[in-house]
mmCIF file of C-alpha atoms (C1' of nucleotides) in Angstrom:
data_model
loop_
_atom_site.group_PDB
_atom_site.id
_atom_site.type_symbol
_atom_site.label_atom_id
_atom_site.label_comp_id
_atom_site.label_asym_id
_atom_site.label_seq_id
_atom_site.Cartn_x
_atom_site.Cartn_y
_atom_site.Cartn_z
ATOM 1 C CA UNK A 1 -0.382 -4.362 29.856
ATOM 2 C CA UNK A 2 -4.380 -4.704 31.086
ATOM 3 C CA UNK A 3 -5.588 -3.206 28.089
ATOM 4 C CA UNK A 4 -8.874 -4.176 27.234
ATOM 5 C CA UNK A 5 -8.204 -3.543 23.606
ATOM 6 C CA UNK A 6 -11.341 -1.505 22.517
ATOM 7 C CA UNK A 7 -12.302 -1.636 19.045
ATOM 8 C CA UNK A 8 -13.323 0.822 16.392
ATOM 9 C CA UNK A 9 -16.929 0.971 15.541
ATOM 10 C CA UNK A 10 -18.512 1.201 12.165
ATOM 11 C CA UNK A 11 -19.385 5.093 13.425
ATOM 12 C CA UNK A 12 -15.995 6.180 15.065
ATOM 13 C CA UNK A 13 -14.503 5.283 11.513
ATOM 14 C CA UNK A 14 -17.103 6.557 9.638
ATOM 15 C CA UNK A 15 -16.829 9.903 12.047
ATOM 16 C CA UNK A 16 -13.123 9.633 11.568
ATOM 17 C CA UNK A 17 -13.314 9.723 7.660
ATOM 18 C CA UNK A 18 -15.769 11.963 7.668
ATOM 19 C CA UNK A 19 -13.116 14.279 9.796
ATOM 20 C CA UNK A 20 -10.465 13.527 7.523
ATOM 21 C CA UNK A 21 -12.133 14.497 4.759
ATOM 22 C CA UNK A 22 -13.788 17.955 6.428
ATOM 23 C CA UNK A 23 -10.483 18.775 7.963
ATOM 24 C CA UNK A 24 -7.470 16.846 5.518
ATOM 25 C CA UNK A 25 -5.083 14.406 7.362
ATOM 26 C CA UNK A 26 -2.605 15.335 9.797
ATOM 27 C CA UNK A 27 -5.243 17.486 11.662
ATOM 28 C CA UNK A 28 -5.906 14.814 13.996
ATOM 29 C CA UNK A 29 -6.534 17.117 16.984
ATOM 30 C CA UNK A 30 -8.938 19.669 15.275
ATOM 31 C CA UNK A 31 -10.882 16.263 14.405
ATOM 32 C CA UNK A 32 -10.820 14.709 17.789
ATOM 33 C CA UNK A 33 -12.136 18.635 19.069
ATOM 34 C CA UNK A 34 -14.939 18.955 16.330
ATOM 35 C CA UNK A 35 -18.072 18.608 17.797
ATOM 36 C CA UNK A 36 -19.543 16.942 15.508
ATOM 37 C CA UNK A 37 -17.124 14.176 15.504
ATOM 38 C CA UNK A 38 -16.060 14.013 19.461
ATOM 39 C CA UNK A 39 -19.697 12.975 19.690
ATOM 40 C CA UNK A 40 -18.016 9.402 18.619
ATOM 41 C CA UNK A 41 -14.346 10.061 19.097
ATOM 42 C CA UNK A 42 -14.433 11.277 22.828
ATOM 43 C CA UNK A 43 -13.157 8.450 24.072
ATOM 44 C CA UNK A 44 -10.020 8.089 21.329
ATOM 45 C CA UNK A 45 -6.770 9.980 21.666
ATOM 46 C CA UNK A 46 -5.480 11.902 18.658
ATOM 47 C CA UNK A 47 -2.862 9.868 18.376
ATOM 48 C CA UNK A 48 -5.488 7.200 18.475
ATOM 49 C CA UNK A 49 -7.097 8.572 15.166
ATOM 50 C CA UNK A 50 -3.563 8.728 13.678
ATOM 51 C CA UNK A 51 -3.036 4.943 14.450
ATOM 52 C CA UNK A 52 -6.549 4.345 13.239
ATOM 53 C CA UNK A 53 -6.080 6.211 9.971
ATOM 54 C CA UNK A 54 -2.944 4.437 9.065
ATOM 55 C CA UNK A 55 -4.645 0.833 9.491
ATOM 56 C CA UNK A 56 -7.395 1.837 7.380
ATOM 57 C CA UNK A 57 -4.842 3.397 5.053
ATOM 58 C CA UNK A 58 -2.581 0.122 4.962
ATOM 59 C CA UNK A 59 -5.796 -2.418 4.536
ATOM 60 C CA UNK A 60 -7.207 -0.092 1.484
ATOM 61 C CA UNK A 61 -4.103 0.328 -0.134
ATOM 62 C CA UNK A 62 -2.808 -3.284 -0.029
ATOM 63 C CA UNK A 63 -5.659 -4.334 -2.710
ATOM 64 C CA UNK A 64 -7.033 -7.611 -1.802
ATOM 65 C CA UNK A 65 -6.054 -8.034 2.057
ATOM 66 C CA UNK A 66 -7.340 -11.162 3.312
ATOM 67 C CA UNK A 67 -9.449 -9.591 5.631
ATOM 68 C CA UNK A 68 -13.653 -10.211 6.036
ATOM 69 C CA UNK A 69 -14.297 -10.046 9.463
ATOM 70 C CA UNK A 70 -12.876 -6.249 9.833
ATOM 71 C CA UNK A 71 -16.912 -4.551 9.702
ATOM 72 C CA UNK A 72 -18.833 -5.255 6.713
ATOM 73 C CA UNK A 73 -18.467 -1.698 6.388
ATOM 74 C CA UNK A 74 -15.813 -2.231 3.282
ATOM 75 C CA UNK A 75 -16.171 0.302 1.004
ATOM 76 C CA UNK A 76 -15.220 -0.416 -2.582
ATOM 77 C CA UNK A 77 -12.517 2.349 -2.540
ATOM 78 C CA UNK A 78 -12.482 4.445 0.801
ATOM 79 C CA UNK A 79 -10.386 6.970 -1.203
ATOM 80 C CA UNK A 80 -6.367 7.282 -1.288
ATOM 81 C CA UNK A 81 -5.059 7.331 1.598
ATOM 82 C CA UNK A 82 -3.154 10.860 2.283
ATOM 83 C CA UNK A 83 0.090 9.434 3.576
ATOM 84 C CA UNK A 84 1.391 7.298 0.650
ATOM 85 C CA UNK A 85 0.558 10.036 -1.267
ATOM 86 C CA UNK A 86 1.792 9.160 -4.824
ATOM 87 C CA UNK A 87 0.739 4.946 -4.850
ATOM 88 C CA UNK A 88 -1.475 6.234 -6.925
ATOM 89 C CA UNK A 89 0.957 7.064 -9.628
ATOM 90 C CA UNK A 90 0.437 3.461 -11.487
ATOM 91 C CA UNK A 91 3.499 2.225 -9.747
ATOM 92 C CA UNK A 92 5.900 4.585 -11.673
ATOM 93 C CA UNK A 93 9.128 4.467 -9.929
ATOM 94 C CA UNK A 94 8.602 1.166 -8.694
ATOM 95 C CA UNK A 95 12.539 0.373 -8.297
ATOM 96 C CA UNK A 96 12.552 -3.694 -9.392
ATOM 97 C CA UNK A 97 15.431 -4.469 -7.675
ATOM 98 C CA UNK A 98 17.775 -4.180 -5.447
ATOM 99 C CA UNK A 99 18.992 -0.852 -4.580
ATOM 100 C CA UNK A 100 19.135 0.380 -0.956
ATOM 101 C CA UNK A 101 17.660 2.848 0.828
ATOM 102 C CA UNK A 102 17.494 5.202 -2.767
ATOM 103 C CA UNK A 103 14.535 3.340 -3.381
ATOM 104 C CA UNK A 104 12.678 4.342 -0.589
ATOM 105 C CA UNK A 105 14.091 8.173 -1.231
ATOM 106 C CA UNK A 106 12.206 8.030 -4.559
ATOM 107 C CA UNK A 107 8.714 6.528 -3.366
ATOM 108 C CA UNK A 108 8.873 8.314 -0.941
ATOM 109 C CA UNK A 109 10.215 11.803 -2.076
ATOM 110 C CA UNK A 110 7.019 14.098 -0.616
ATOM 111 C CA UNK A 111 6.581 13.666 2.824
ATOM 112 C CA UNK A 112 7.098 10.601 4.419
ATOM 113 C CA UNK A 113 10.693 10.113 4.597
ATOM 114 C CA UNK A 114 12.162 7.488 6.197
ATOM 115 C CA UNK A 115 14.233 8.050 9.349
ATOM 116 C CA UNK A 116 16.657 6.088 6.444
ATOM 117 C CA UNK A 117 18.287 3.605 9.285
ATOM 118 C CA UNK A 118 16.310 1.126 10.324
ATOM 119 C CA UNK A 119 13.161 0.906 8.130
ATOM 120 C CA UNK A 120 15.325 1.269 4.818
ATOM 121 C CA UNK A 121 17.907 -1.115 6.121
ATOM 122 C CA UNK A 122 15.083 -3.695 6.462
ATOM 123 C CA UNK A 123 14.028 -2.571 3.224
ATOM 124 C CA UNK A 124 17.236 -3.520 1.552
ATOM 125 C CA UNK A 125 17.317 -7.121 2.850
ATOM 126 C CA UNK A 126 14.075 -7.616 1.644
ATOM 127 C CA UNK A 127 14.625 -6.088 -2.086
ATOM 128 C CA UNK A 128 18.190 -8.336 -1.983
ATOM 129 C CA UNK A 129 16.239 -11.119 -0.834
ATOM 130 C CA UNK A 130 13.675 -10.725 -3.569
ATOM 131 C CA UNK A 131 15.861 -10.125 -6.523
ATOM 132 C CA UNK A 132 17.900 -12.792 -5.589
ATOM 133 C CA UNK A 133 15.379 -15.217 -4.786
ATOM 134 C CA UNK A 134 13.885 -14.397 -7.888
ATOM 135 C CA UNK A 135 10.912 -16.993 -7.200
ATOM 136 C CA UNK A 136 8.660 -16.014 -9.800
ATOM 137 C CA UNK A 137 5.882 -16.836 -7.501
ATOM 138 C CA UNK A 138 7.068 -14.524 -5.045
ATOM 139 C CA UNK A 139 8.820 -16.092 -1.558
ATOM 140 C CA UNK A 140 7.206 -16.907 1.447
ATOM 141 C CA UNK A 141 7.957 -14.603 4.747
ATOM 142 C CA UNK A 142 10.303 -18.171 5.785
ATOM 143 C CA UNK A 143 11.962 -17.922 2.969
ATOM 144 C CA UNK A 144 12.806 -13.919 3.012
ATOM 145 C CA UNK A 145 13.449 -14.418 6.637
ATOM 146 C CA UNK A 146 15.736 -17.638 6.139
ATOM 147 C CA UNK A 147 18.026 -15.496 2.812
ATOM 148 C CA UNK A 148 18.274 -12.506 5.463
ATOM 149 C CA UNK A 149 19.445 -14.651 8.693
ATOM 150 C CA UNK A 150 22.094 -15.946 6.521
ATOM 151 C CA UNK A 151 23.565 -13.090 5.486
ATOM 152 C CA UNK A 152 22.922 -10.563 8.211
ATOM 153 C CA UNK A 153 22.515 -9.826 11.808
ATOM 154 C CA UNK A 154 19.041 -10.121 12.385
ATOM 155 C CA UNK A 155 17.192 -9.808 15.851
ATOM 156 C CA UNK A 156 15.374 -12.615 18.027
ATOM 157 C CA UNK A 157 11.950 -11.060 16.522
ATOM 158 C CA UNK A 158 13.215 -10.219 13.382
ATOM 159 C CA UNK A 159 10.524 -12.456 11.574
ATOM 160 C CA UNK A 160 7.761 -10.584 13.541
ATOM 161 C CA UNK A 161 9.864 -6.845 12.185
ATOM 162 C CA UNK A 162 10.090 -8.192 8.859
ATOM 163 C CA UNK A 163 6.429 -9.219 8.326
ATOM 164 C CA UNK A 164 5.644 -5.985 9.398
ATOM 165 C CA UNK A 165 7.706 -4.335 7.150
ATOM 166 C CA UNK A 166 6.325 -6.209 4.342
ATOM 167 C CA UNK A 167 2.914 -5.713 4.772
ATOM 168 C CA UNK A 168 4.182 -1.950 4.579
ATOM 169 C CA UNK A 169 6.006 -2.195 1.398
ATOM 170 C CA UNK A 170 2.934 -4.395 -0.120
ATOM 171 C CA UNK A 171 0.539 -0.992 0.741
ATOM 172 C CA UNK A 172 3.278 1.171 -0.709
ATOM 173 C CA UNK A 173 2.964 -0.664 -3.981
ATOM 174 C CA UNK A 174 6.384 -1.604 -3.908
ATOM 175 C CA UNK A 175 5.568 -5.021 -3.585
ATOM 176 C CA UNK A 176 3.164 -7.578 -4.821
ATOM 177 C CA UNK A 177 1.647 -10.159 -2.421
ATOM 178 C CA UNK A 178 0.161 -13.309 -3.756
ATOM 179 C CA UNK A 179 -1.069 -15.512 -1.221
ATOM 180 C CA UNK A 180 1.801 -15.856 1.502
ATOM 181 C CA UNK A 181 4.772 -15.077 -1.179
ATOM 182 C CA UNK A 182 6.134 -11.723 -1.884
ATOM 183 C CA UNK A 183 7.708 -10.660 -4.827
ATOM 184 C CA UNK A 184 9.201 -6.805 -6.330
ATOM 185 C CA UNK A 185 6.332 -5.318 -8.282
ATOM 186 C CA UNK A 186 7.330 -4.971 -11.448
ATOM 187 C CA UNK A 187 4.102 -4.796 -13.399
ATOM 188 C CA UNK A 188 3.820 -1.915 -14.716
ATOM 189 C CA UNK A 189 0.215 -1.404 -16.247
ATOM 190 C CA UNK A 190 -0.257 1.543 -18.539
ATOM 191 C CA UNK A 191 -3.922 1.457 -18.277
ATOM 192 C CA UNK A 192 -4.711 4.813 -18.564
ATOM 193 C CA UNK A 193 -7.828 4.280 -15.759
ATOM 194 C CA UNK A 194 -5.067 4.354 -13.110
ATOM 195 C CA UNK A 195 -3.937 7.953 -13.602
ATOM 196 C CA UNK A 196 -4.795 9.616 -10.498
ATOM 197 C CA UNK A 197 -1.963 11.610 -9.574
ATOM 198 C CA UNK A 198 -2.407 14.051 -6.531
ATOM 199 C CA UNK A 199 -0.033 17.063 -7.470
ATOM 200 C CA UNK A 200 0.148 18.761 -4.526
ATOM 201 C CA UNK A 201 2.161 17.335 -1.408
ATOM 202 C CA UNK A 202 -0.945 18.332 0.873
ATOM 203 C CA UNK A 203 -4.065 18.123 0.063
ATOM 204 C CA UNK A 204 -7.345 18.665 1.904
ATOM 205 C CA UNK A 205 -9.845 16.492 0.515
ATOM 206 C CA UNK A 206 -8.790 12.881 -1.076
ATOM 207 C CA UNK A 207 -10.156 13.132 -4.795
ATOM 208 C CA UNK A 208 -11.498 10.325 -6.646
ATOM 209 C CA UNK A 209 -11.898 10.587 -10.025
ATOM 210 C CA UNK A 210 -13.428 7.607 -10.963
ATOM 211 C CA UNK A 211 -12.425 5.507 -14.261
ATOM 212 C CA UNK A 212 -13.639 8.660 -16.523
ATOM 213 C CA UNK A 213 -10.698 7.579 -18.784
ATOM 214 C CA UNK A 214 -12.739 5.274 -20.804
ATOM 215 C CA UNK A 215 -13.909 7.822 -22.966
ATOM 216 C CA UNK A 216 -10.408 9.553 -24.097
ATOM 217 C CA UNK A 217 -9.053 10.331 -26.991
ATOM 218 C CA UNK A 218 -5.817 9.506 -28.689
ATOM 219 C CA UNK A 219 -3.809 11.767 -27.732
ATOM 220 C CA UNK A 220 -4.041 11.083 -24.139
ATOM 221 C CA UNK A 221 -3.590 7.285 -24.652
ATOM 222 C CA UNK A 222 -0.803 8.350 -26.421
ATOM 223 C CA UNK A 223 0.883 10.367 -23.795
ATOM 224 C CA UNK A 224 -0.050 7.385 -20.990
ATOM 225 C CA UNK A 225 1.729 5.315 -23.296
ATOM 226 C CA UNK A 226 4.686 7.665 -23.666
ATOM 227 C CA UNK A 227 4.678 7.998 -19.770
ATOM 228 C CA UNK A 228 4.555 4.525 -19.498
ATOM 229 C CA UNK A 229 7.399 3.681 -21.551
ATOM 230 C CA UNK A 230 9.622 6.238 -20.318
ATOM 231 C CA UNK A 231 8.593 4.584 -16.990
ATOM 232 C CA UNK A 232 9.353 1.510 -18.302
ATOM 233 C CA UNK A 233 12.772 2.802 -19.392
ATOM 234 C CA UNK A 234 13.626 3.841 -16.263
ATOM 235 C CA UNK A 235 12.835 0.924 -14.617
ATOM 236 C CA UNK A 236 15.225 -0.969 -16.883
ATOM 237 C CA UNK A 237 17.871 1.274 -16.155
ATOM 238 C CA UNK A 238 17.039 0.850 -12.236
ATOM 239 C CA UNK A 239 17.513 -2.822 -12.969
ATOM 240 C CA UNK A 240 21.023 -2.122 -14.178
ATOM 241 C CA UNK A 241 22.096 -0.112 -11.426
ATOM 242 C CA UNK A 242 20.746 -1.885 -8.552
ATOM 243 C CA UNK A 243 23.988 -4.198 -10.122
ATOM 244 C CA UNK A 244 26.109 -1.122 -8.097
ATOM 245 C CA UNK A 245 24.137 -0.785 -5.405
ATOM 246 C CA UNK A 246 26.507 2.803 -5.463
ATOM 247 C CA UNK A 247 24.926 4.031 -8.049
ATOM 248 C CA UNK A 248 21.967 4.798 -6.499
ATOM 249 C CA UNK A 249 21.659 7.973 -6.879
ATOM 250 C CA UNK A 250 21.531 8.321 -10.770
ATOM 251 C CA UNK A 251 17.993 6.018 -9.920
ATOM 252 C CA UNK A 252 16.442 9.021 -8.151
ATOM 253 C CA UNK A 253 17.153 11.347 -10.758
ATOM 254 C CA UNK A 254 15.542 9.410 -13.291
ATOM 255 C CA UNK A 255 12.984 8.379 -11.091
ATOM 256 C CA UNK A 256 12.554 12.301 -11.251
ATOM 257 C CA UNK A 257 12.144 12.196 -14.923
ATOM 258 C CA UNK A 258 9.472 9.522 -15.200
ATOM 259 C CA UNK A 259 7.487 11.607 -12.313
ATOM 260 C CA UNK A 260 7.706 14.605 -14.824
ATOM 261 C CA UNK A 261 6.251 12.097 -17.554
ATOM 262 C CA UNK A 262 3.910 11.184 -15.241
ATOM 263 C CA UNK A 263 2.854 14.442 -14.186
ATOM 264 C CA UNK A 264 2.456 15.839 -18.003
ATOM 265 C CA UNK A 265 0.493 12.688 -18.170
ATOM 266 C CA UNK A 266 -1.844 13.776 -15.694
ATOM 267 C CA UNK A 267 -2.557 17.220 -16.762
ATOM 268 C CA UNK A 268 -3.201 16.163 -20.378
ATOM 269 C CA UNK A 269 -5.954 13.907 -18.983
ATOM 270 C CA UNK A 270 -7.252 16.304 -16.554
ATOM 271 C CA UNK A 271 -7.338 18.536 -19.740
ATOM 272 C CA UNK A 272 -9.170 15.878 -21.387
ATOM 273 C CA UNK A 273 -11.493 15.475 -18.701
ATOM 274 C CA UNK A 274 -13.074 18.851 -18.695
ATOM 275 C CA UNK A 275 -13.172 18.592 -22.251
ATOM 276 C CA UNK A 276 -10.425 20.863 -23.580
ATOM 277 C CA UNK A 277 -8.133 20.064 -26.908
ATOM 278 C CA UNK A 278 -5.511 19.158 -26.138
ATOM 279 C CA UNK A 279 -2.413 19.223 -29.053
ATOM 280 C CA UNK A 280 0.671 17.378 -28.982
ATOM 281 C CA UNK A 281 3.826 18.032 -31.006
ATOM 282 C "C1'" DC B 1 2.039 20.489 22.151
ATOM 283 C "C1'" DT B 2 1.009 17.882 17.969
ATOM 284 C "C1'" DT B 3 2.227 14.748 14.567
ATOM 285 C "C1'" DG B 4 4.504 10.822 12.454
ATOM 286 C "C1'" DG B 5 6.814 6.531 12.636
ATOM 287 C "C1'" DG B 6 8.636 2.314 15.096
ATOM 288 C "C1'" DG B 7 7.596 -1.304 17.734
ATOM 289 C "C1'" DG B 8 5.017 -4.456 21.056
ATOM 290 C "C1'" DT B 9 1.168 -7.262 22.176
ATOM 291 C "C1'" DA B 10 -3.472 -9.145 22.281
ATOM 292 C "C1'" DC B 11 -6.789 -11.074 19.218
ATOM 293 C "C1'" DG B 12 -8.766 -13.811 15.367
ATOM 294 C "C1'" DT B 13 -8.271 -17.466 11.991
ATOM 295 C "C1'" DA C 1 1.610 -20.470 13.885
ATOM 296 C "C1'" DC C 2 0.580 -16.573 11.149
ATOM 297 C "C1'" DG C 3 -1.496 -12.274 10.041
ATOM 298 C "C1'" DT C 4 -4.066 -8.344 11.727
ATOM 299 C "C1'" DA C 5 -5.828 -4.566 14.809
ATOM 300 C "C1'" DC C 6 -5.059 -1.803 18.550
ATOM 301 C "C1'" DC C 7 -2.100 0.551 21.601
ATOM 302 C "C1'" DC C 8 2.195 2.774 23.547
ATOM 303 C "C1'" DC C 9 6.640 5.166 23.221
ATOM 304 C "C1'" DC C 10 9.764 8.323 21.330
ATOM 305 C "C1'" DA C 11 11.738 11.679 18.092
ATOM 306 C "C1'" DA C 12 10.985 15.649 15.161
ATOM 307 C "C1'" DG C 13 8.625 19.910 13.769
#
DNA sequence: CTTGGGGGTACGT
DNA sequence: ACGTACCCCCAAG
């Protein structure tokens, strides 16, 4: 309880991204034990640069945080983070409404499942709240808080869980925070500048391919656009389901689908990229 | 033992 | 009062 509360230099983060990047995420311990990098990090705990890594994760992710005093050391795109691996996938499955814990089974299909009790339970109320709210300008954490008390057992420091737990969804790109309001992302933008999909579940260095899309041809516009519909699509049909919250399942599987899109997507542009012809039927 | 996620609390605005 | 950053605890691999 005496805890002086030391905070992360502009170095120990730069020596912690540098590690990440050298040694890939998850590898907090070889990091802390490099050399190089205990030169800054001796005095932080593994799980330290796990903690770290996720706050730095959670504050690039959630575009726009309201945050200026955190170092000036913001850099315009400190790459994607490595544990919500597939944000980057334009917001394809991005479920619109409400349909329990399914939704966090698709998002979160590679790695970071959800223990499924607690976290997705939250994440229900909040996706029931939403749709049902359906302020177009998204509803205030009083609001969310005030739908869910009514309708559920919530805890004295419920409020404190749930902002939490929004500020997580918001850096999952699940949902959309304008000023103090949330609301269910819904937007989904084709723009075919966005399509940086990491393929494999683990990777070891955080790629970013810049906005090299600007120079495509047709036939990957075309097959962003096909993506995106099919996205699109599925969304729709999400919409309809989340009507039987049952149902849920049939969501995943198309979710599945307009991954597949997604991923075809993806290799077509990487095709693209590197210059190849590329010929669609 | 290491990692990942939940949760609490001090701090800043 | 609210949101954020740091830290601790526990469960799973």
């Amino acid at each position: 309880m005496g805890n002086p509360k030391q905070k992360w230099t502009a170095e120990e983060e730069e020596a912690l991204r540098a590690g990440v990047a050298k040694h890939g995420t998850g590898k907090w311990k070889n990091i802390q034990k490099d050399p190089e990098f205990n030169h800054f990090l001796y005095s932080r705990s593994n799980i330290d640069l796990k903690d770290k890594w996720r706050n730095m994760s959670v504050s690039a992710t959630g575009q726009g945080p309201r945050e200026k005093s955190r170092s000036s050391k913001a850099k315009a795109n400190p790459d994607a983070p490595a544990t919500p691996l597939l944000n980057v996938q334009t917001s394809v499955a991005t479920t619109p409404v409400a349909n329990d814990a399914s939704a966090d089974v698709i998002m979160e299909d590679s790695k970071c499942l959800l223990d499924g009790k607690t976290a997705s339970k939250y994440n229900v109320m909040i996706y029931d709240a939403l749709s049902t709210l359906k302020d177009p300008n998204g509803s205030d954490t009083t609001a969310i808080v005030s739908f869910i008390e009514q309708r559920n057992e919530v805890p004295q420091n419920f409020r404190r869980l749930l902002s939490s737990r929004l500020r997580r969804l918001v850096a999952q790109d699940k949902l959309e925070k304008v000023q103090n309001c949330y609301k269910i992302k819904k937007d989904v933008s084709h723009g075919p500048k966005t399509v940086t999909a990491t393929p494999k579940p683990k990777d070891i260095r955080p790629r970013q391919s810049q906005s090299t899309a600007s120079y495509l041809g047709d036939t990957v516009e075309e097959a962003a656009v096909a993506a995106a519909y099919k996205v699109a699509e599925a969304e729709n049909k999400s919409f309809v389901a989340a009507e039987a919250v049952k149902e849920a399942e049939r969501v995943s599987k198309m979710a599945e689908d307009a991954d597949s899109y997604l991923q075809l997507a993806k290799e077509i542009f990487e095709k693209c990229s590197r210059g190849e012809v590329v010929l669609m039927c």
